[in-house]
Coordinates of N, CA and C and ligand atoms in Angstrom, one line a residue:
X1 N -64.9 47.2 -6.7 CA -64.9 46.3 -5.5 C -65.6 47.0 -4.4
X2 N -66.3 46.0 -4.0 CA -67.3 46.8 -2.7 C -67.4 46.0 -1.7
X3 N -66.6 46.1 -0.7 CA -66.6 45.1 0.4 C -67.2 45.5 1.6
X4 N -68.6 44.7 2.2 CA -69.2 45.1 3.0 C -68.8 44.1 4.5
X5 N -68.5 44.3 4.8 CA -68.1 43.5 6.4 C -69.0 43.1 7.1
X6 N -70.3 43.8 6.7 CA -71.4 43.3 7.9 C -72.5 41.8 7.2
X7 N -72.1 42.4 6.1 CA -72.8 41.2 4.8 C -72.1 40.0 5.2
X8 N -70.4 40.1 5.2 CA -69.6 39.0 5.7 C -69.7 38.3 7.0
X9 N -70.4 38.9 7.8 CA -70.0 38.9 9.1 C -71.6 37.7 8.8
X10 N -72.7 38.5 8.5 CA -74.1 37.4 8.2 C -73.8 36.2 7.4
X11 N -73.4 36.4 6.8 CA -72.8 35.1 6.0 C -72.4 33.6 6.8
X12 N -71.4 34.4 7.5 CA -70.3 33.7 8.3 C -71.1 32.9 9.6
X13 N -72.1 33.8 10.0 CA -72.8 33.3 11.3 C -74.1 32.5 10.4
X14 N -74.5 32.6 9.2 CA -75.4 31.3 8.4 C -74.7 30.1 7.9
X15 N -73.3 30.8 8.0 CA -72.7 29.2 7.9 C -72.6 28.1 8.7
X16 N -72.3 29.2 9.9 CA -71.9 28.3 11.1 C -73.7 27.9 11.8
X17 N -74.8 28.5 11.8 CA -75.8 27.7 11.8 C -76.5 26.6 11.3
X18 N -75.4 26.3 9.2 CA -75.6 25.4 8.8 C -75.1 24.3 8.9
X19 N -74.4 24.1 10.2 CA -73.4 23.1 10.5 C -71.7 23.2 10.1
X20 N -71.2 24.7 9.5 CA -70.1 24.5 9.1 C -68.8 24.7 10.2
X21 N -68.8 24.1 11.2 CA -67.9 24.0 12.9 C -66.4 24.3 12.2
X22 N -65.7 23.9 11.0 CA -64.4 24.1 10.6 C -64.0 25.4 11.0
X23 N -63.0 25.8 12.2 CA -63.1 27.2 12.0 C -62.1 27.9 11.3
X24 N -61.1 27.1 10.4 CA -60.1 27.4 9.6 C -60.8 27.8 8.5
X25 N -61.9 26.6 8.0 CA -62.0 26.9 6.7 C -63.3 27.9 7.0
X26 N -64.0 28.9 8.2 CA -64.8 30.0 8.8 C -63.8 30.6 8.4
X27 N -62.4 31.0 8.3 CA -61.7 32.0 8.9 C -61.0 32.1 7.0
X28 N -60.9 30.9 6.5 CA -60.8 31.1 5.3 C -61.7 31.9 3.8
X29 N -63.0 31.7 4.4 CA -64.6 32.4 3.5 C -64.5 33.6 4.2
X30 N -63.6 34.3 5.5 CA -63.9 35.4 5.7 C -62.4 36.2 4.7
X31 N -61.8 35.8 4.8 CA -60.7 36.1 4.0 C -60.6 36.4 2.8
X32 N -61.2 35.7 1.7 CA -61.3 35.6 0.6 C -62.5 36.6 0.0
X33 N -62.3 37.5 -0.7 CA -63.5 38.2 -1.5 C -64.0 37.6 -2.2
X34 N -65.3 37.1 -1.8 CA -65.6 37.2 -3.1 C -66.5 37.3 -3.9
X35 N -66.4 39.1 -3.8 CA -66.5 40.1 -4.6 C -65.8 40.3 -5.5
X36 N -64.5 39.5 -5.9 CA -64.0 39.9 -6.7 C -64.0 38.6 -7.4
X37 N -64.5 37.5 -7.2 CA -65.0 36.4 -8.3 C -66.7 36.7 -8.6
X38 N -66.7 37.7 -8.4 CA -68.3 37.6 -8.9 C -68.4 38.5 -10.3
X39 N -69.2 38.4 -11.1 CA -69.4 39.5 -12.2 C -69.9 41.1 -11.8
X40 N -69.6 42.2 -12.3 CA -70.0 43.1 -12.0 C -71.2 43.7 -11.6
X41 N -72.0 42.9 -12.5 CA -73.5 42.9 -12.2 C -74.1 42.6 -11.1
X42 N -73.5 41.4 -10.6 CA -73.8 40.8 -9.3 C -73.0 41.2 -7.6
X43 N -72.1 42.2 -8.2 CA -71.3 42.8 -7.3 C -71.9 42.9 -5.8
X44 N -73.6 43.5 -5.8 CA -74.2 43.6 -4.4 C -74.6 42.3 -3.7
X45 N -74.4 41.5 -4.7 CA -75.0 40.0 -4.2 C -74.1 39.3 -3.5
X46 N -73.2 39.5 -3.7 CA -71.7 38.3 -3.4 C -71.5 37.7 -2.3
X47 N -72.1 38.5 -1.4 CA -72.1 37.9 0.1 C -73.7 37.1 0.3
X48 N -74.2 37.0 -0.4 CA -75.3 36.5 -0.5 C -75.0 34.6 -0.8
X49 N -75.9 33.9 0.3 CA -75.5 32.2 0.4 C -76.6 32.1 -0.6
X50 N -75.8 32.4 -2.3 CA -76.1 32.1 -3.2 C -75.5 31.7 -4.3
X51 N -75.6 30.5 -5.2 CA -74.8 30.5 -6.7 C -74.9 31.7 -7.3
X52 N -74.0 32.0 -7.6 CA -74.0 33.2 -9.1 C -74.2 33.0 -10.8
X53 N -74.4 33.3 -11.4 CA -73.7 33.4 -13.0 C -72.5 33.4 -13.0
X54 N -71.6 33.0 -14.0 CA -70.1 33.7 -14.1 C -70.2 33.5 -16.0
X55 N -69.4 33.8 -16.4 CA -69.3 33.9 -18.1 C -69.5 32.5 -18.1
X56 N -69.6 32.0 -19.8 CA -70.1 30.4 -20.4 C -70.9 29.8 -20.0
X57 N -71.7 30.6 -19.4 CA -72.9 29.6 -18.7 C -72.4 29.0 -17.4
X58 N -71.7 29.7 -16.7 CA -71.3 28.7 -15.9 C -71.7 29.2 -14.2
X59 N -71.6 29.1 -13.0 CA -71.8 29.5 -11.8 C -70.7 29.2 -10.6
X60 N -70.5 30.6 -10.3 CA -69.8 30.4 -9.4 C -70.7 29.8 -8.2
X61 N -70.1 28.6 -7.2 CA -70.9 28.2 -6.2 C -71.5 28.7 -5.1
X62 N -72.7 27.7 -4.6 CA -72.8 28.9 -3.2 C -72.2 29.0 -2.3
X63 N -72.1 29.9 -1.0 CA -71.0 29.5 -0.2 C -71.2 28.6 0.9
X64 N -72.4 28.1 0.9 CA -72.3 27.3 1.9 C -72.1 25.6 1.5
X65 N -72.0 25.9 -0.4 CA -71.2 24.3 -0.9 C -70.2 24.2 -0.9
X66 N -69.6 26.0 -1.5 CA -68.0 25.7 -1.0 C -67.6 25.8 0.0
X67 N -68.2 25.7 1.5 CA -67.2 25.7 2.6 C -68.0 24.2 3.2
X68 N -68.7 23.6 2.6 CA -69.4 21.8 3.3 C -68.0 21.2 2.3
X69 N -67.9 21.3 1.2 CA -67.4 20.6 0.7 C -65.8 21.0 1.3
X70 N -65.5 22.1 0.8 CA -63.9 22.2 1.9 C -63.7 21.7 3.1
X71 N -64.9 21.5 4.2 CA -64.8 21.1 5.1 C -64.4 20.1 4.7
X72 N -65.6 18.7 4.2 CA -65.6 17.9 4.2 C -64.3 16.8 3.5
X73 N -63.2 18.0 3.0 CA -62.0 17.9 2.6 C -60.6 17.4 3.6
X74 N -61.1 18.0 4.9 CA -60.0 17.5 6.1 C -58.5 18.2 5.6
X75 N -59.1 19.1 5.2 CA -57.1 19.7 4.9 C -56.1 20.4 5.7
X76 N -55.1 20.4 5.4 CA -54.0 20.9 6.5 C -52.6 21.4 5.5
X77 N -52.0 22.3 6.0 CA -51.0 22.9 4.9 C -50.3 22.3 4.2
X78 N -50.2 20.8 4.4 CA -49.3 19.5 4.0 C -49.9 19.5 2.6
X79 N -51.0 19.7 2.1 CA -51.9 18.2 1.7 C -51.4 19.0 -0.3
X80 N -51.8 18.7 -0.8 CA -51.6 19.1 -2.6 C -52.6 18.5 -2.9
X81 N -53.5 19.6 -3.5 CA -54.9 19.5 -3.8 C -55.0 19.3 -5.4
X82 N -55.9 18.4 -6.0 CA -56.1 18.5 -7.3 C -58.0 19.4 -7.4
X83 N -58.2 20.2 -8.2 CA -59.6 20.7 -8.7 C -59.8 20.8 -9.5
X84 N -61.2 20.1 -9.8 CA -61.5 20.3 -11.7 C -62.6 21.2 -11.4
X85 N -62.7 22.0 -12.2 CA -63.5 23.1 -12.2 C -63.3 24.1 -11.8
X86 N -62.0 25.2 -12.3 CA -61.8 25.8 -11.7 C -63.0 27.4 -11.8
X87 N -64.0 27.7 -12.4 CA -65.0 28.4 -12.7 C -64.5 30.1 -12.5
X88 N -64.8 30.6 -11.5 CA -64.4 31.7 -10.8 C -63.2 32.0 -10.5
X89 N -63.1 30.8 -9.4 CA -61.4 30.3 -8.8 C -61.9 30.8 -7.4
X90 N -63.2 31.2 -7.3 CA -63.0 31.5 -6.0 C -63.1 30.2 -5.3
X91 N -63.5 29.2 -5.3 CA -63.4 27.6 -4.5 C -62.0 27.4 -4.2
X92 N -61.7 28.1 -5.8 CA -59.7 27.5 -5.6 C -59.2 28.7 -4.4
X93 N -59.2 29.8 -4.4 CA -58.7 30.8 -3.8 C -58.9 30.2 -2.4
X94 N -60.0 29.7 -1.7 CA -60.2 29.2 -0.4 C -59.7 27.9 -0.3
X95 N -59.2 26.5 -1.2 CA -58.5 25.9 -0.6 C -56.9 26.4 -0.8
X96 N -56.8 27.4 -1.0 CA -55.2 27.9 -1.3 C -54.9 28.5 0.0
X97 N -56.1 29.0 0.5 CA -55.4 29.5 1.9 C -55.4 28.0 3.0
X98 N -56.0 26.8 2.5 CA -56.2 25.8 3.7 C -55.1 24.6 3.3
X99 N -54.1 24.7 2.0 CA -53.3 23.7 1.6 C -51.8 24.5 1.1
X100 N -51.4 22.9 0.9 CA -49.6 23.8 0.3 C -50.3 24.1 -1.3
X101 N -50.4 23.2 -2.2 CA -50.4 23.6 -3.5 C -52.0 23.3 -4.1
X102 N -52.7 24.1 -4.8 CA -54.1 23.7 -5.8 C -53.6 23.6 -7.0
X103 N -53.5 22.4 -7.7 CA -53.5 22.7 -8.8 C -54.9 22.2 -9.7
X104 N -55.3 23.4 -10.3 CA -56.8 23.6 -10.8 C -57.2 23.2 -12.4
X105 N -58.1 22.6 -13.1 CA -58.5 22.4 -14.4 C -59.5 22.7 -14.5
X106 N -59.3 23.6 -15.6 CA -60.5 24.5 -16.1 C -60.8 24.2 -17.2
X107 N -62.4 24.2 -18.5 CA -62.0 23.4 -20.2 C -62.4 24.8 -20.5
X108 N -62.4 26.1 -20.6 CA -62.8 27.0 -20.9 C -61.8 28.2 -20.0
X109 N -60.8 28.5 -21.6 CA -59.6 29.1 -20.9 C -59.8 30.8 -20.5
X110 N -61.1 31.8 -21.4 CA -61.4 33.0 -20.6 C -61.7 32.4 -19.3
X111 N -62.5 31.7 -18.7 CA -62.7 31.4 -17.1 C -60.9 31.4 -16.7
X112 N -60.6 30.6 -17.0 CA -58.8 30.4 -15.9 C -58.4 31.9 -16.2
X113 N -58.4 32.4 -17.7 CA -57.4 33.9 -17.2 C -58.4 34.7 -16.1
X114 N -59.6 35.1 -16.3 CA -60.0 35.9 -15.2 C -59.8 35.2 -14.0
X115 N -59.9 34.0 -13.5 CA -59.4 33.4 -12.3 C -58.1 33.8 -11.9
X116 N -57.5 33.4 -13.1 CA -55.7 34.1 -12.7 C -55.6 35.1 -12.3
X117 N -56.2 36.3 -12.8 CA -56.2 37.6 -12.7 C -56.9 37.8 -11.3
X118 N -57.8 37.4 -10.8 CA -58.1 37.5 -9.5 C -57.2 36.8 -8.5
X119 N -56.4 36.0 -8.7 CA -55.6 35.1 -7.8 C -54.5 36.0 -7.6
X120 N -53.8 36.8 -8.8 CA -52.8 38.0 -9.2 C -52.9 38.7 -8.1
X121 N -54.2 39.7 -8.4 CA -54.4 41.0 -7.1 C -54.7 40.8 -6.2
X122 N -55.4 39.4 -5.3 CA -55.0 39.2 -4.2 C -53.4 38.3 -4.0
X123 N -53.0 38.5 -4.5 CA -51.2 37.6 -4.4 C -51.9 36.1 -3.7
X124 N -52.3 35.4 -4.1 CA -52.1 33.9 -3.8 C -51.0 33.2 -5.0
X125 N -49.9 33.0 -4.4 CA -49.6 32.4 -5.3 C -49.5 31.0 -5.3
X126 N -49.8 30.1 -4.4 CA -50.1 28.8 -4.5 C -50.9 27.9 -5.1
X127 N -51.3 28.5 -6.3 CA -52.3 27.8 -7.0 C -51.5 28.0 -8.7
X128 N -51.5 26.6 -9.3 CA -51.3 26.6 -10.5 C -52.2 25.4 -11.8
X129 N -52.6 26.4 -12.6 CA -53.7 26.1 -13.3 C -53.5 25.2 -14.5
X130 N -54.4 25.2 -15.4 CA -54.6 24.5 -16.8 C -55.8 24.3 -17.4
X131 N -55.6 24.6 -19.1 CA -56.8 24.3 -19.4 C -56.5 22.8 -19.9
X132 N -57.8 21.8 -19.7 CA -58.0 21.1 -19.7 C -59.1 20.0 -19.2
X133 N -59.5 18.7 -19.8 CA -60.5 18.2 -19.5 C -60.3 17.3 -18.3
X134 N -60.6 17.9 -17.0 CA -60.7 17.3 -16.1 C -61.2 15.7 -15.7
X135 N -61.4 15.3 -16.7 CA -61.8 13.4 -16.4 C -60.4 13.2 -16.6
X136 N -59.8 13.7 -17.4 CA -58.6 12.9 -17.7 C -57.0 13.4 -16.1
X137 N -57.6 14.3 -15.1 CA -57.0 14.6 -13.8 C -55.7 14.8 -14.3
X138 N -54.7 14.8 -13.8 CA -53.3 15.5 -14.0 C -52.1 14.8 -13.8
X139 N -52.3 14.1 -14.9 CA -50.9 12.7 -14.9 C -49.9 13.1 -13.9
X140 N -49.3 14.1 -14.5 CA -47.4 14.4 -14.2 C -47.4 15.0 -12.7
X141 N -48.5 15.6 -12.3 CA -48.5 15.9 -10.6 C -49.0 15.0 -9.3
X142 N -49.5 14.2 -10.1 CA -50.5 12.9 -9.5 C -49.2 12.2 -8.6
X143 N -49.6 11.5 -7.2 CA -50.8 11.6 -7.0 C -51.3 12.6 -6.0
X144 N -52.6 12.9 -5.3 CA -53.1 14.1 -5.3 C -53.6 13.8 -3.7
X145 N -53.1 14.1 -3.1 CA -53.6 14.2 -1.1 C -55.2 13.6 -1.3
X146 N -55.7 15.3 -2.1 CA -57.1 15.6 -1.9 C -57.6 15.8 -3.2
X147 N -59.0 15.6 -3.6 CA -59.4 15.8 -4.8 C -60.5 16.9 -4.6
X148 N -60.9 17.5 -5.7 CA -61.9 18.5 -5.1 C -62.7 18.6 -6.9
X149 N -63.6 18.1 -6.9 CA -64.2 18.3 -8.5 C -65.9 19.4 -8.6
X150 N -65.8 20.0 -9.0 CA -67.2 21.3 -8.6 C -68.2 20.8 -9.8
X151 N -67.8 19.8 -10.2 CA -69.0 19.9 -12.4 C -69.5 19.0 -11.5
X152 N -70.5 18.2 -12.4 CA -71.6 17.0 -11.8 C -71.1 16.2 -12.6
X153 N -70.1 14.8 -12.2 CA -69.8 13.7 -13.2 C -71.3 13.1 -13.4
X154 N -71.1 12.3 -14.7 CA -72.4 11.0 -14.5 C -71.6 10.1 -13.6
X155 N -70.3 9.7 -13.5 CA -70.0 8.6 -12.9 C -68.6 9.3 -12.0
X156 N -68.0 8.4 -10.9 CA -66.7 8.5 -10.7 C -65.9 8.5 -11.6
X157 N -65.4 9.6 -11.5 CA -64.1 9.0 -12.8 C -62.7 8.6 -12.2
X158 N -63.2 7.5 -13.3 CA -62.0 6.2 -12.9 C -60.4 7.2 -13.2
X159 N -59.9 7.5 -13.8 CA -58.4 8.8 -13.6 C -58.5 9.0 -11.9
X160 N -59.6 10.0 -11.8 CA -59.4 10.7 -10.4 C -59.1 9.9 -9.5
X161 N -59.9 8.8 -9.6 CA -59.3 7.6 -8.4 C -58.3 7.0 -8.4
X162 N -57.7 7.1 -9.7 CA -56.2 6.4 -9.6 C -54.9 7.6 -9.0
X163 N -55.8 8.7 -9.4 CA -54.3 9.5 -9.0 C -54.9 10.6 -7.4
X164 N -55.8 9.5 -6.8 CA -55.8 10.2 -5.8 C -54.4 9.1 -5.0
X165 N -54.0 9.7 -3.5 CA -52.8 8.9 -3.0 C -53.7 8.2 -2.0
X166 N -52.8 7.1 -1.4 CA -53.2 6.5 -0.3 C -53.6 7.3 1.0
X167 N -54.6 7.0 1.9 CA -54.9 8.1 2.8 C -55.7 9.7 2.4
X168 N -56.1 9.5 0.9 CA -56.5 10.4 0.4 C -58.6 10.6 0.0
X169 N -58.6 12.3 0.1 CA -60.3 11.7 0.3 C -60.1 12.7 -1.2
X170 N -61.6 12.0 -1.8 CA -62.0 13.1 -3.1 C -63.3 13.5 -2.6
X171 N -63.7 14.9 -3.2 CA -65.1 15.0 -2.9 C -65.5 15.6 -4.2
X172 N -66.9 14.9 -4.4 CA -67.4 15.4 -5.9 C -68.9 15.2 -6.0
X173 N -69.5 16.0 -6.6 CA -70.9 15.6 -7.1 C -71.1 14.5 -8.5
X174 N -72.0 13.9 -8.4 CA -72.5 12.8 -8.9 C -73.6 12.6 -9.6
X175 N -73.9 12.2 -10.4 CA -75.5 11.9 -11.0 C -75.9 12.7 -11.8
X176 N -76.6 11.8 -13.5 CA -76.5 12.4 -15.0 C -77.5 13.6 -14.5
X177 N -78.8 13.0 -13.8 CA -79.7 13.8 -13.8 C -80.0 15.3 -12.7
X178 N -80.1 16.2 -13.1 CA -79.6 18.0 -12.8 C -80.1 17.8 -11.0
X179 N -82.0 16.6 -10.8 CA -82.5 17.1 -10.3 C -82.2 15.6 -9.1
X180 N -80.9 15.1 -9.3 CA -80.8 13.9 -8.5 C -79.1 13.2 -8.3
X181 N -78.8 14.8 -7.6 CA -77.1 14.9 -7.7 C -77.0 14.9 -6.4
X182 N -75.5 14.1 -5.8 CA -75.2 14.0 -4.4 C -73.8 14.2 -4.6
X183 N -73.0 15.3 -3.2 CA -71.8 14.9 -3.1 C -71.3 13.6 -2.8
X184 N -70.2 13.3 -3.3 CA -70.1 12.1 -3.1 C -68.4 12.1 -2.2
X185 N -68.2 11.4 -1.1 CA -66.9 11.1 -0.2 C -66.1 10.3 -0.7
X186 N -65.4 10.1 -1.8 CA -64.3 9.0 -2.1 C -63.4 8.9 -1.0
X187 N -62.9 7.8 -0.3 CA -62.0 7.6 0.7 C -61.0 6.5 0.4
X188 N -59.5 6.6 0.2 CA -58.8 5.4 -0.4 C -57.6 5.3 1.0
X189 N -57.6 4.0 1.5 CA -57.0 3.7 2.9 C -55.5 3.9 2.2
X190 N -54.9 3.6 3.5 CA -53.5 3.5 3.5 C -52.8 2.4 2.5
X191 N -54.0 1.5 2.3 CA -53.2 0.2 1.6 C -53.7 0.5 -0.2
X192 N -54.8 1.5 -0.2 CA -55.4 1.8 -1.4 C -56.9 1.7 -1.6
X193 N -57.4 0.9 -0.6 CA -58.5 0.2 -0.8 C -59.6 1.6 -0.8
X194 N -60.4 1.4 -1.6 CA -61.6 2.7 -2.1 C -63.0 2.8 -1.2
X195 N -63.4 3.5 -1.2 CA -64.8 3.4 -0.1 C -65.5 4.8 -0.4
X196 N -66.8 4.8 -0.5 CA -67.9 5.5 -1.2 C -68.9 6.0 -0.1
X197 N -69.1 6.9 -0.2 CA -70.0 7.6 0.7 C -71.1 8.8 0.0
X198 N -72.3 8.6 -0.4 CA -73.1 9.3 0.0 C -73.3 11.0 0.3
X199 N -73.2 11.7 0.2 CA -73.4 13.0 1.5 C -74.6 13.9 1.1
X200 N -75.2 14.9 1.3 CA -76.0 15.9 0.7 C -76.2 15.8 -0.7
X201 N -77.8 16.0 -1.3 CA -78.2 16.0 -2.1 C -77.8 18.2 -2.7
X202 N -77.5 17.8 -4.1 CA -77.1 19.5 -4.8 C -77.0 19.2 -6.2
X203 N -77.0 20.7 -7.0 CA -77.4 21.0 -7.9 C -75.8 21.6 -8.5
X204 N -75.5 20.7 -9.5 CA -73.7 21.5 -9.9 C -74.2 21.6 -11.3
X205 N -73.5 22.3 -12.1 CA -73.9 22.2 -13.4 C -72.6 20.9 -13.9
X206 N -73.0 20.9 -15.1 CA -72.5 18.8 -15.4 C -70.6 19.3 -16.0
X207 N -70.5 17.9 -16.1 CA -68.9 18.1 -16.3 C -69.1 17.4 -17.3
X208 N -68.7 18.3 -18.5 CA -68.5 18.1 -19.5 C -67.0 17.2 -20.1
X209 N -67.3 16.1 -21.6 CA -66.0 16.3 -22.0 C -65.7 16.9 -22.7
X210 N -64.2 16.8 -22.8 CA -63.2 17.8 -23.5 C -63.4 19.0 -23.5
X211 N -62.1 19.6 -24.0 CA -61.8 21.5 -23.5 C -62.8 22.1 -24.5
X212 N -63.2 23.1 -23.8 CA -64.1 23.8 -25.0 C -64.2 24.8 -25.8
X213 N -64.6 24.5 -26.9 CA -64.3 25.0 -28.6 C -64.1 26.7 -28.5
X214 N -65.2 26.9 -28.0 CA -65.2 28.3 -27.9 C -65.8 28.8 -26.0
X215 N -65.5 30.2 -26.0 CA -65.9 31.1 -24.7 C -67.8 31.4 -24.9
Ligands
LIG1 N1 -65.7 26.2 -8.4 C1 -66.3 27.0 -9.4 C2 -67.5 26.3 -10.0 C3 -67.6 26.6 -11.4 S1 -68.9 25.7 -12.2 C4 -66.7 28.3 -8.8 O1 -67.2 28.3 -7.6 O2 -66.6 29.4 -9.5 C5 -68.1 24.3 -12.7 C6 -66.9 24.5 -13.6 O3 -66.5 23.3 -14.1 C7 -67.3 25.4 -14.9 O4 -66.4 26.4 -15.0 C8 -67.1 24.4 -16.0 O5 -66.6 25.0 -17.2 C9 -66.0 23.4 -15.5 N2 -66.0 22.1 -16.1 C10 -67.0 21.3 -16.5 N3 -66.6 20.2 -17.0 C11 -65.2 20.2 -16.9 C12 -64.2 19.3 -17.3 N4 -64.4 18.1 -17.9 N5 -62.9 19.7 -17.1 C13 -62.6 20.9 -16.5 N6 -63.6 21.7 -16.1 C14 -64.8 21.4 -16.3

């Protein structure tokens, strides 16, 4: 582990140039290493407003998606977060310092133990995991304040929206095609009613079904 403060500190001030005003969820990306969700290879990079590699093909995000989209989450220590994709865990690690509980779905269970294992040595213990295919969201905890999904659905999934709660926002990327994906704002009012929003066009890798076979 190699933790450079000044790398953090540039980061932090390209965030806030890119529009990221949240200063909780600023004070949360300074908090969080992560250096320590990144692969060893990539160690010098980590502070870099870049996607990474991580094992199975997969990428930890860049940081300026996971702190638009945390923003765009509106959280507060009340709220019980659902997340599919838990990859690294570092996305999860940062809404764990901005909520009461994350509970995370990962379909590729080496990704959750080294996630665990990072969550371990920095002691967060408010986050609890699973492997499992995230379209199908989390019956028995449901329903879920906030939704937070990092894969690229082809569609809303119809689960997530049932077990998000009233007064509850999801944020997710959208669209089959790699080169024509938008976050997308699910918003469900107090009475239930659903409403769709649009936000920045990005690049997630897809969300697969079901758990998978092998690492
Ligand atoms: N937030 C993570 C992003 C990881 S990439 C990070 O910053 O590290 C997206 C992750 O979603 C991958 O780990 C992938 O395996 C996982 N994923 C894809 N489809 C899924 C599904 N149906 N259920 C659960 N996880 C899924």
């Amino acid at each position: 582990m190699n933790e450079n403060p000044a790398l953090k500190i540039r980061l932090i001030m390209e965030l806030r140039r890119q529009g990221i005003s949240n200063t909780e969820v600023l004070s949360a990306i300074e908090r969080v290493p992560r250096e320590v969700f990144v692969p060893p290879t990539f160690q010098d990079r980590a502070y870099e407003n870049i996607a990474l590699p991580i094992a199975s093909g997969q990428t930890i995000s860049q940081p300026y998606v996971v702190a638009y989209m945390t923003q765009m989450l509106e959280l507060d220590k009340m709220r019980k977060v659902l997340e599919i994709g838990t990859g690294s865990g570092y996305q999860t690690a940062i809404l764990a310092k901005l909520c009461r509980r994350v509970y995370s779905i990962e379909r590729y269970r080496n990704l959750l133990q080294s996630a665990e294992e990072a969550f371990k040595a920095l002691k967060i213990t408010n986050i609890t995991t699973k492997v499992g295919d995230g379209h199908k969201g989390w019956k028995e905890q449901a329903p879920f304040d906030r939704i937070l999904v990092t894969a690229a659905a082809e569609e809303i999934p119809e689960n997530l929206v049932t077990q998000l709660a009233n007064d509850g926002i999801m944020i997710l990327p959208v669209g089959a095609d790699p080169a024509n994906q938008h976050i997308v704002k699910v918003t469900k009012d107090g009475k239930g009613e659903v409403t769709e929003e649009q936000l920045l066009p990005v690049r997630f890798v897809p969300m697969v079904q079901g758990v998978a076979e092998e690492t």
